[in-house]
Tab-separated table of C-alpha atoms in Angstrom:
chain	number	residue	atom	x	y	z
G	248	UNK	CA	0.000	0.000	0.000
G	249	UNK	CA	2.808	2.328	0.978
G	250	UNK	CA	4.610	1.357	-2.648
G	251	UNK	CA	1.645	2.270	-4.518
G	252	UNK	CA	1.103	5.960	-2.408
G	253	UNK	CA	4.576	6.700	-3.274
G	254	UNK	CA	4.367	6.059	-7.060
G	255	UNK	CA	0.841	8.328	-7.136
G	256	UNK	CA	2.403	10.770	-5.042
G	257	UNK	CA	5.696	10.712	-7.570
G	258	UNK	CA	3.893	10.811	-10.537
G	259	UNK	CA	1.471	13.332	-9.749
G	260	UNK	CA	4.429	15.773	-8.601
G	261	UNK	CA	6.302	14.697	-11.917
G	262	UNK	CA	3.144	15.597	-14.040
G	263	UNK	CA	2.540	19.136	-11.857
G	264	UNK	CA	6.441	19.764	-12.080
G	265	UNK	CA	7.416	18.748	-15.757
G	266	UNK	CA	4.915	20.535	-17.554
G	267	UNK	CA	5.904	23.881	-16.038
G	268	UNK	CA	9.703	23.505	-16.686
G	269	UNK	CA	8.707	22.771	-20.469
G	270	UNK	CA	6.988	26.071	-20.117
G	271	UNK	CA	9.253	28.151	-18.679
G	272	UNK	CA	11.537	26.780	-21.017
G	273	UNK	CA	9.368	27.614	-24.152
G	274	UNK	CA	8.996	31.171	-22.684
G	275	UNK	CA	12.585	31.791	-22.448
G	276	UNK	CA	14.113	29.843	-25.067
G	277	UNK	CA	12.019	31.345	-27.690
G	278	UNK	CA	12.716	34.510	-26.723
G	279	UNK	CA	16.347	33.945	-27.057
G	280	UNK	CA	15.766	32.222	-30.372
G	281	UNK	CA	14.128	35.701	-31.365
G	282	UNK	CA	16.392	37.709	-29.858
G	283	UNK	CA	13.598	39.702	-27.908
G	284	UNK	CA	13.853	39.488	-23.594
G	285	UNK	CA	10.530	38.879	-22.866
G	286	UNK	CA	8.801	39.733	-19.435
G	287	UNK	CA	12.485	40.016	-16.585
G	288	UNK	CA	10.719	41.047	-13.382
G	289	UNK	CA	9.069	38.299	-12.600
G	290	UNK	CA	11.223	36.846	-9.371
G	291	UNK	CA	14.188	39.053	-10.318
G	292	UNK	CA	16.811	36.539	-11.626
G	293	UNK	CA	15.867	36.449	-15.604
G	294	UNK	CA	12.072	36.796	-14.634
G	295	UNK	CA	11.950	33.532	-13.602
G	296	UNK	CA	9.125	33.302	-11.493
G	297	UNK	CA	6.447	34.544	-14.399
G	298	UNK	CA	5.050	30.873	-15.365
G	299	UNK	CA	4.425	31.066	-11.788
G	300	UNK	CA	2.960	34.428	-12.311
G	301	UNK	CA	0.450	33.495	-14.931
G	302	UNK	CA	-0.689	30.681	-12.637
G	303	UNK	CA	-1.597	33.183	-10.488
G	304	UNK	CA	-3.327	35.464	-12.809
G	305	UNK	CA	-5.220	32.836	-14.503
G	306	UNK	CA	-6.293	31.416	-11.001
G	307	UNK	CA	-7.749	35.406	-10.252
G	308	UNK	CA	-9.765	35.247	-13.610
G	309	UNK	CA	-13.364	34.594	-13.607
G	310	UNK	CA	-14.520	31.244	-15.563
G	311	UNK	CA	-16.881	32.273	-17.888
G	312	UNK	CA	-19.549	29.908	-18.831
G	313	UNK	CA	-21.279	31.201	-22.332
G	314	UNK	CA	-25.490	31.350	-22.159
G	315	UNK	CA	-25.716	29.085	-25.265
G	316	UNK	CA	-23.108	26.710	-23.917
G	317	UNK	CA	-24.036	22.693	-22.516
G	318	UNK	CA	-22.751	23.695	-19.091
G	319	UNK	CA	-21.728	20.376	-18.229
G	320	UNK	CA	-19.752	19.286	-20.929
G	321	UNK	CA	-18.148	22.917	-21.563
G	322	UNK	CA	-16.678	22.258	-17.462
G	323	UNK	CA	-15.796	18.509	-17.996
G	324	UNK	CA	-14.185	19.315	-21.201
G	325	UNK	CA	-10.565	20.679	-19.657
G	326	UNK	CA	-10.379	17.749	-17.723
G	327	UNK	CA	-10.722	15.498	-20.168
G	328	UNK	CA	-8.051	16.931	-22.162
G	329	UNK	CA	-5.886	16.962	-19.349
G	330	UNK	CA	-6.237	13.723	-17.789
G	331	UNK	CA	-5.052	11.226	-20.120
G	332	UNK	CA	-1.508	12.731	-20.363
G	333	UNK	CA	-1.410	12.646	-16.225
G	334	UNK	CA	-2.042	8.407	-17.327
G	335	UNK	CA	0.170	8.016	-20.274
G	336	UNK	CA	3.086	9.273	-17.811
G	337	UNK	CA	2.270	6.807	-15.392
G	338	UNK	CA	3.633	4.219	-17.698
G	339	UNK	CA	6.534	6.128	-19.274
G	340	UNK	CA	9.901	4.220	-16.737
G	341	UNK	CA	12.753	6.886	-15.838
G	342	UNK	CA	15.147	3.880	-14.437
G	343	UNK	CA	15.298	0.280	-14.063
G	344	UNK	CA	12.507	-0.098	-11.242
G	345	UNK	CA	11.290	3.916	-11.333
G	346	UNK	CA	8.089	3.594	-12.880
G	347	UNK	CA	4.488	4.606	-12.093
G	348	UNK	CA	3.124	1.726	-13.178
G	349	UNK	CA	5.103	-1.226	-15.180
G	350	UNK	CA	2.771	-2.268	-17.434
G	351	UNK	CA	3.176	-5.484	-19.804
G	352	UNK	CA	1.192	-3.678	-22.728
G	353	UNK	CA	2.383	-0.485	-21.612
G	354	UNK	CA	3.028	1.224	-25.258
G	355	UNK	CA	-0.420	-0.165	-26.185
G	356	UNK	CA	-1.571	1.869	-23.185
G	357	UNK	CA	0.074	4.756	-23.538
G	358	UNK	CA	-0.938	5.567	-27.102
G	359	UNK	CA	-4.735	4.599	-26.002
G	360	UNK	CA	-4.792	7.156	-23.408
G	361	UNK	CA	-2.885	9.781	-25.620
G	362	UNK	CA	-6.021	9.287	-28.091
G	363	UNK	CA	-8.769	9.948	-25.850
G	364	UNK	CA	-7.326	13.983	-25.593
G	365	UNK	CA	-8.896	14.738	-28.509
G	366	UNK	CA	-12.279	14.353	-27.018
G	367	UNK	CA	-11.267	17.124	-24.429
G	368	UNK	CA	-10.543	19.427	-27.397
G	369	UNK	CA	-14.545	18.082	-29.483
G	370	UNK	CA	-16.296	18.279	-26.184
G	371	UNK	CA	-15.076	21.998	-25.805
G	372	UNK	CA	-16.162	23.081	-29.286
G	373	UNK	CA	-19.203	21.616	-29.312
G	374	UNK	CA	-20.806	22.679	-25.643
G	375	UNK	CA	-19.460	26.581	-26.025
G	376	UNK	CA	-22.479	27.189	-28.651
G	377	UNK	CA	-19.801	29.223	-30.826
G	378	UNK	CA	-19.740	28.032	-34.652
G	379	UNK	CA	-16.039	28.979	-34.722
G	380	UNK	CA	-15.166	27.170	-31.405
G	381	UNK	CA	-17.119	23.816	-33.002
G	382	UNK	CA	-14.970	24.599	-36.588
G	383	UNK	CA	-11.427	24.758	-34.688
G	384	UNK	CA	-13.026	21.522	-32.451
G	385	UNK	CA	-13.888	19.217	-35.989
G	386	UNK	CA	-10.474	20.359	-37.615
G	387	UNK	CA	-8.637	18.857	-34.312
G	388	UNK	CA	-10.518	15.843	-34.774
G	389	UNK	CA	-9.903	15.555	-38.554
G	390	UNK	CA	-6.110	16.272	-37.717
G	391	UNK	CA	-5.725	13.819	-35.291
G	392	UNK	CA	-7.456	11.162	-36.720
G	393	UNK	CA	-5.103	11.868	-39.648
G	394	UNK	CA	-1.912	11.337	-37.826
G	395	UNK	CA	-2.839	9.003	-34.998
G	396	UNK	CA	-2.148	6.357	-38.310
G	397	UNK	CA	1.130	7.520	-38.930
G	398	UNK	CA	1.818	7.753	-35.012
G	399	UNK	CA	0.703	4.192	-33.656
G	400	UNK	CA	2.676	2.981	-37.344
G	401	UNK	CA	5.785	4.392	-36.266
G	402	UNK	CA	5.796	3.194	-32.930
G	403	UNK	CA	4.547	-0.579	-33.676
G	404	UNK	CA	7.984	-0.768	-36.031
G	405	UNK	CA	10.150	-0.737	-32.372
G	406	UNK	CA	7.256	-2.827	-30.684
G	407	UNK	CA	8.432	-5.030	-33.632
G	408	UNK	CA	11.953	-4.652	-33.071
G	409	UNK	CA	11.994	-5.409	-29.468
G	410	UNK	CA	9.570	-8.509	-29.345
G	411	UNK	CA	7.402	-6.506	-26.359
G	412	UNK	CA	4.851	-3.983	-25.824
G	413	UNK	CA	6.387	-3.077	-22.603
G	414	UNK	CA	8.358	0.126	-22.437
G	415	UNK	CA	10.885	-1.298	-20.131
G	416	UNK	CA	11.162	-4.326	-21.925
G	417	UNK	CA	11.588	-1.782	-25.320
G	418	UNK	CA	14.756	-0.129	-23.200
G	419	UNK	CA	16.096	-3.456	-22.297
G	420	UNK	CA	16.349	-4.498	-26.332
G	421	UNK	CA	17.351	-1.236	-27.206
G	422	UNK	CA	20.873	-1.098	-28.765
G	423	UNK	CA	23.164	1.849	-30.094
G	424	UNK	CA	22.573	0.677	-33.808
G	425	UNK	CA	18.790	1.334	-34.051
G	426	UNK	CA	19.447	4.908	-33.843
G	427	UNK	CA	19.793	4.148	-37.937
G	428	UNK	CA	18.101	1.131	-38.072
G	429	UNK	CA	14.414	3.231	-36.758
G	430	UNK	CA	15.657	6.386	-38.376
G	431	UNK	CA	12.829	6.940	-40.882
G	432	UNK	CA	10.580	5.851	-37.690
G	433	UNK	CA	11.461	8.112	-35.140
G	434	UNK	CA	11.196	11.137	-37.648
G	435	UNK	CA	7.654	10.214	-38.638
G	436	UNK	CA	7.196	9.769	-34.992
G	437	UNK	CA	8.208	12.832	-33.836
G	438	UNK	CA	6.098	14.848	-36.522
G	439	UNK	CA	2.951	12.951	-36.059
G	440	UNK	CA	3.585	13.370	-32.191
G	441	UNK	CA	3.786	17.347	-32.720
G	442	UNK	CA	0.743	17.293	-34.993
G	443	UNK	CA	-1.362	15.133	-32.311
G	444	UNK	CA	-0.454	18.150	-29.819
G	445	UNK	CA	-1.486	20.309	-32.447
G	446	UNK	CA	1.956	22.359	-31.957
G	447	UNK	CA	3.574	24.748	-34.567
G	448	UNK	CA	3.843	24.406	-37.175
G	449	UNK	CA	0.599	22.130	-37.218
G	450	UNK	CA	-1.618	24.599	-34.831
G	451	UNK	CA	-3.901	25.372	-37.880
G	452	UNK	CA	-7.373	24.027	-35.129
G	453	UNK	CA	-6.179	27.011	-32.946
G	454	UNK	CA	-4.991	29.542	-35.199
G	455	UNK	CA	-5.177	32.741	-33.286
G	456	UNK	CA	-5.595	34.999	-36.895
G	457	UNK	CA	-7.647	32.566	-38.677
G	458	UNK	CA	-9.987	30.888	-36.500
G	459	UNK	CA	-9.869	32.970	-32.723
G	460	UNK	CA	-8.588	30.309	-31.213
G	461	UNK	CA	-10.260	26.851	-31.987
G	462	UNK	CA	-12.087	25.026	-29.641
G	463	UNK	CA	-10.695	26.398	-26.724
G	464	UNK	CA	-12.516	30.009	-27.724
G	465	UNK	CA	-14.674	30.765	-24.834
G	466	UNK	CA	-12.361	29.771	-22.126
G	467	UNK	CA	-11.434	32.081	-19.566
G	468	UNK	CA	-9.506	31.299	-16.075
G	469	UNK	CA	-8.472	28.444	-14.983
G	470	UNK	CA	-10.445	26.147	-17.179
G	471	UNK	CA	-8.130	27.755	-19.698
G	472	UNK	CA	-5.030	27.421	-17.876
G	473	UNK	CA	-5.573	23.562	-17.921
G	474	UNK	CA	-5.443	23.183	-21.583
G	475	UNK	CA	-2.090	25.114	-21.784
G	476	UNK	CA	-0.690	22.859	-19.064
G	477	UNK	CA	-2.200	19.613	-20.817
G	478	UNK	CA	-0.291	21.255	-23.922
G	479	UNK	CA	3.068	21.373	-22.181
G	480	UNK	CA	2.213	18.130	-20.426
G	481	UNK	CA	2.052	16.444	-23.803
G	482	UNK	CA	5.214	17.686	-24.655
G	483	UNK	CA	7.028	15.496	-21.901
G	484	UNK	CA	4.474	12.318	-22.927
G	485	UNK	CA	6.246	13.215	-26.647
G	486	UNK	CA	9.509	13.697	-25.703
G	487	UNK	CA	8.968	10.676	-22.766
G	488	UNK	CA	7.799	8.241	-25.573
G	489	UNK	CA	10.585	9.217	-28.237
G	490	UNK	CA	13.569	8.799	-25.558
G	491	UNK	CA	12.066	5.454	-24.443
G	492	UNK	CA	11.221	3.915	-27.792
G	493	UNK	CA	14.097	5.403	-29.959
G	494	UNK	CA	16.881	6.994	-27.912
G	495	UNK	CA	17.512	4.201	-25.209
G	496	UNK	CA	15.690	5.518	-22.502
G	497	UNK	CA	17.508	5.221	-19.498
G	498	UNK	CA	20.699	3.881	-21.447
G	499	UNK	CA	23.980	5.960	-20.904
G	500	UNK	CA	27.139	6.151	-19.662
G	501	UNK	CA	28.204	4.749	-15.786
G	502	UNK	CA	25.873	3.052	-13.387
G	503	UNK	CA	22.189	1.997	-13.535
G	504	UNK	CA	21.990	4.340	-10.995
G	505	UNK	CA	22.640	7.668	-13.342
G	506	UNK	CA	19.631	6.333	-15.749
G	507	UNK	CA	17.311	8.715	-14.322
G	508	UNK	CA	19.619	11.226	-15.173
G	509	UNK	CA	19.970	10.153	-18.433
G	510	UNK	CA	16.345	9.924	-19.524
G	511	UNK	CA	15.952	13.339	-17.897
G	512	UNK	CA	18.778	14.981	-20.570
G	513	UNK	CA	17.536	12.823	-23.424
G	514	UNK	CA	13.771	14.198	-22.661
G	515	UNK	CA	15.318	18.031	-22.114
G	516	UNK	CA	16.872	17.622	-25.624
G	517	UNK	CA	13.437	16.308	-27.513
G	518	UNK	CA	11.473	19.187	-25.612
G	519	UNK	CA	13.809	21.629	-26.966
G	520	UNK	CA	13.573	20.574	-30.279
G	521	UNK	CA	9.821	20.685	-29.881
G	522	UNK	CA	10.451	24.351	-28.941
G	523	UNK	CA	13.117	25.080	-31.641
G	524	UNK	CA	10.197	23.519	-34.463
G	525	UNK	CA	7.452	26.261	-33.152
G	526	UNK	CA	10.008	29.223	-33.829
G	527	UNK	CA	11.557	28.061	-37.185
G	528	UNK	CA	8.592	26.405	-39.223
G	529	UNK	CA	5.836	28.623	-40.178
G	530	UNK	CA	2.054	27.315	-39.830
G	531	UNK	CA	0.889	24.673	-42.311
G	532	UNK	CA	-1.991	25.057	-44.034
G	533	UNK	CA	-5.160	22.793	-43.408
G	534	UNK	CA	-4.980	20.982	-46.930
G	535	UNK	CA	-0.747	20.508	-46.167
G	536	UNK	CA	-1.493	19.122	-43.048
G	537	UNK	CA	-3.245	16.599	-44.777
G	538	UNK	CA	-1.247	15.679	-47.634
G	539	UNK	CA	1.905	15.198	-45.332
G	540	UNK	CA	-0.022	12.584	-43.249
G	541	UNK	CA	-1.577	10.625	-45.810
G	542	UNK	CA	1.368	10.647	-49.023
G	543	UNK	CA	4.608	11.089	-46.771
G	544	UNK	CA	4.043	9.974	-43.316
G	545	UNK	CA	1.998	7.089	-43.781
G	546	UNK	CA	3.870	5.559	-46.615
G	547	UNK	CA	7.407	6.047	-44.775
G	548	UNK	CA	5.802	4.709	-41.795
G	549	UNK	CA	4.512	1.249	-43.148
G	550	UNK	CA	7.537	1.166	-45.164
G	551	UNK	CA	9.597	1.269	-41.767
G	552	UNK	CA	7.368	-1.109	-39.957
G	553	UNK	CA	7.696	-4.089	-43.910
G	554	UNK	CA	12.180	-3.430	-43.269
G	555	UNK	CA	11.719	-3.790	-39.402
G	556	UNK	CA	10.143	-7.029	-40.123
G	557	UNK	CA	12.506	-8.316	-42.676
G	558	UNK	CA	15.184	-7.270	-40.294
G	559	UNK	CA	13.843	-9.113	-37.341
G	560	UNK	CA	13.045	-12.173	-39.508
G	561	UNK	CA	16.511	-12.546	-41.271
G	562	UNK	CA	18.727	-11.455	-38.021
G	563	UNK	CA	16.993	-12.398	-34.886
């Protein structure tokens, strides 16, 4: 009982720490990137208190319910997006034995839980009773259902490679080589991963000029907050998932002992490039977001997934 109060307890810190790191990060790496400060007062010392900051002003906001809206669903609808991310990072292992919960199917649960956030984003532009909210909510779904394909693809090809569907198992077969040997997997991973999150350069759902801002219109306060941290939050599931299934995981240099440390600079790396991708690719247009998934990413991904097989048969 105490084992399993620790591992909630650990993961819900991780999931209410992580996410606001990647944020901070974004807020200060991108300015850097664009060679603009960006708010400095904010705890003195490089203004690194204002994440913490905007907490606090989006906690003071009022949470504005529209007339028109279904009440219910327009207040579950945060949480919903939120939640499965807190789940998926359950099962994501940081060492041998530091894991929320060591699951035997655990990449088969991971990408089933990652799925059910787009209902957070459908049930928020349908129950605000704005036509432009319940546009930006059916161009999420039609994005994601476009690139979950290319996503679960990619990831089956290593599931393939390591004879499991555990993610610890996955580290355990992991070797230096695959690195090339998943190459054309981890890229079509990674770019299906940012278009799931809907992150630049595939935010077209939540284009701020073109469509307000998507499903997530009519939020105010805190319910608003939440979908920016289940944004950032996604970002360490993405960056969580790519270490683990492509970059070795825990794997490194020295003792079992350092593989926390490890997985924690391989995951810093992958968020920054998440970062680096929103300030150097311009937005994609709603019929390119399309054509990528379905004549380049799908394609390269089952073409992966036929070599991975022909690999496994004829070497292992």
């Amino acid at each position: 009982m105490l084992e399993f109060v620790v591992r909630v307890v650990g993961v819900l810190v991780a999931f209410l720490v992580t996410p606001l790191l990647v944020g901070q990060a974004e807020h200060k790496v991108m300015a850097h990137m664009q060679s603009r400060l960006g708010p400095m007062y904010a705890g003195a010392f490089h203004g690194w208190a204002q994440l913490v900051a905007d907490g606090v002003k989006f906690v003071q906001k009022e949470s504005v319910t529209p007339a028109a809206a279904d009440r219910r669903v327009f207040e579950w609808a945060p949480i919903v997006a939120i939640l499965p991310y807190m789940a998926a990072m359950a099962a994501i292992p940081i060492a041998p034995g530091i894991v929320g919960a060591d699951l035997d199917s655990g990449l088969f649960f991971v990408l089933a839980v990652m799925s059910v956030g787009v209902l957070g984003s459908l049930m928020a532009g349908w129950a605000s009773g704005n036509k432009y909210s319940l546009l930006g909510g059916l161009r999420v779904a039609a994005q994601l259902m476009s690139y979950e394909l290319p996503f679960v693809l990619s990831a089956a090809s290593v599931a393939v490679a390591a004879g499991t569907l555990s993610l610890s198992g996955i580290v355990h077969q992991w070797n230096p080589w695959w690195i090339l040997w998943q190459l054309p997997g981890l890229i079509v991973f990674f770019i299906a991963g940012l278009a799931e999150l809907q992150r630049p350069p595939f935010d077209m759902p939540v284009a701020d000029s073109e469509v307000i801002f998507g499903p997530y219109t009519e939020y105010t306060g805190l319910r608003f907050a939440m979908f920016l941290l289940a944004e950032y939050a996604g970002i360490v599931v993405l960056a969580g998932l790519t270490t683990v299934l492509f970059l070795g995981g825990w794997s490194g240099p020295g003792p079992d002992g350092l593989g926390w440390l490890w997985t924690a600079i391989k995951v810093a790396i992958v968020s920054l490039v998440v970062i680096w991708v929103r300030v150097a690719f311009p937005r994609m247009r709603a019929d390119q977001l399309q054509k990528l998934a379905w004549q380049a990413l799908v394609p390269l991904a089952l073409l992966q997934l036929a070599l991975t097989g022909i690999g496994v048969a004829v070497f292992y």
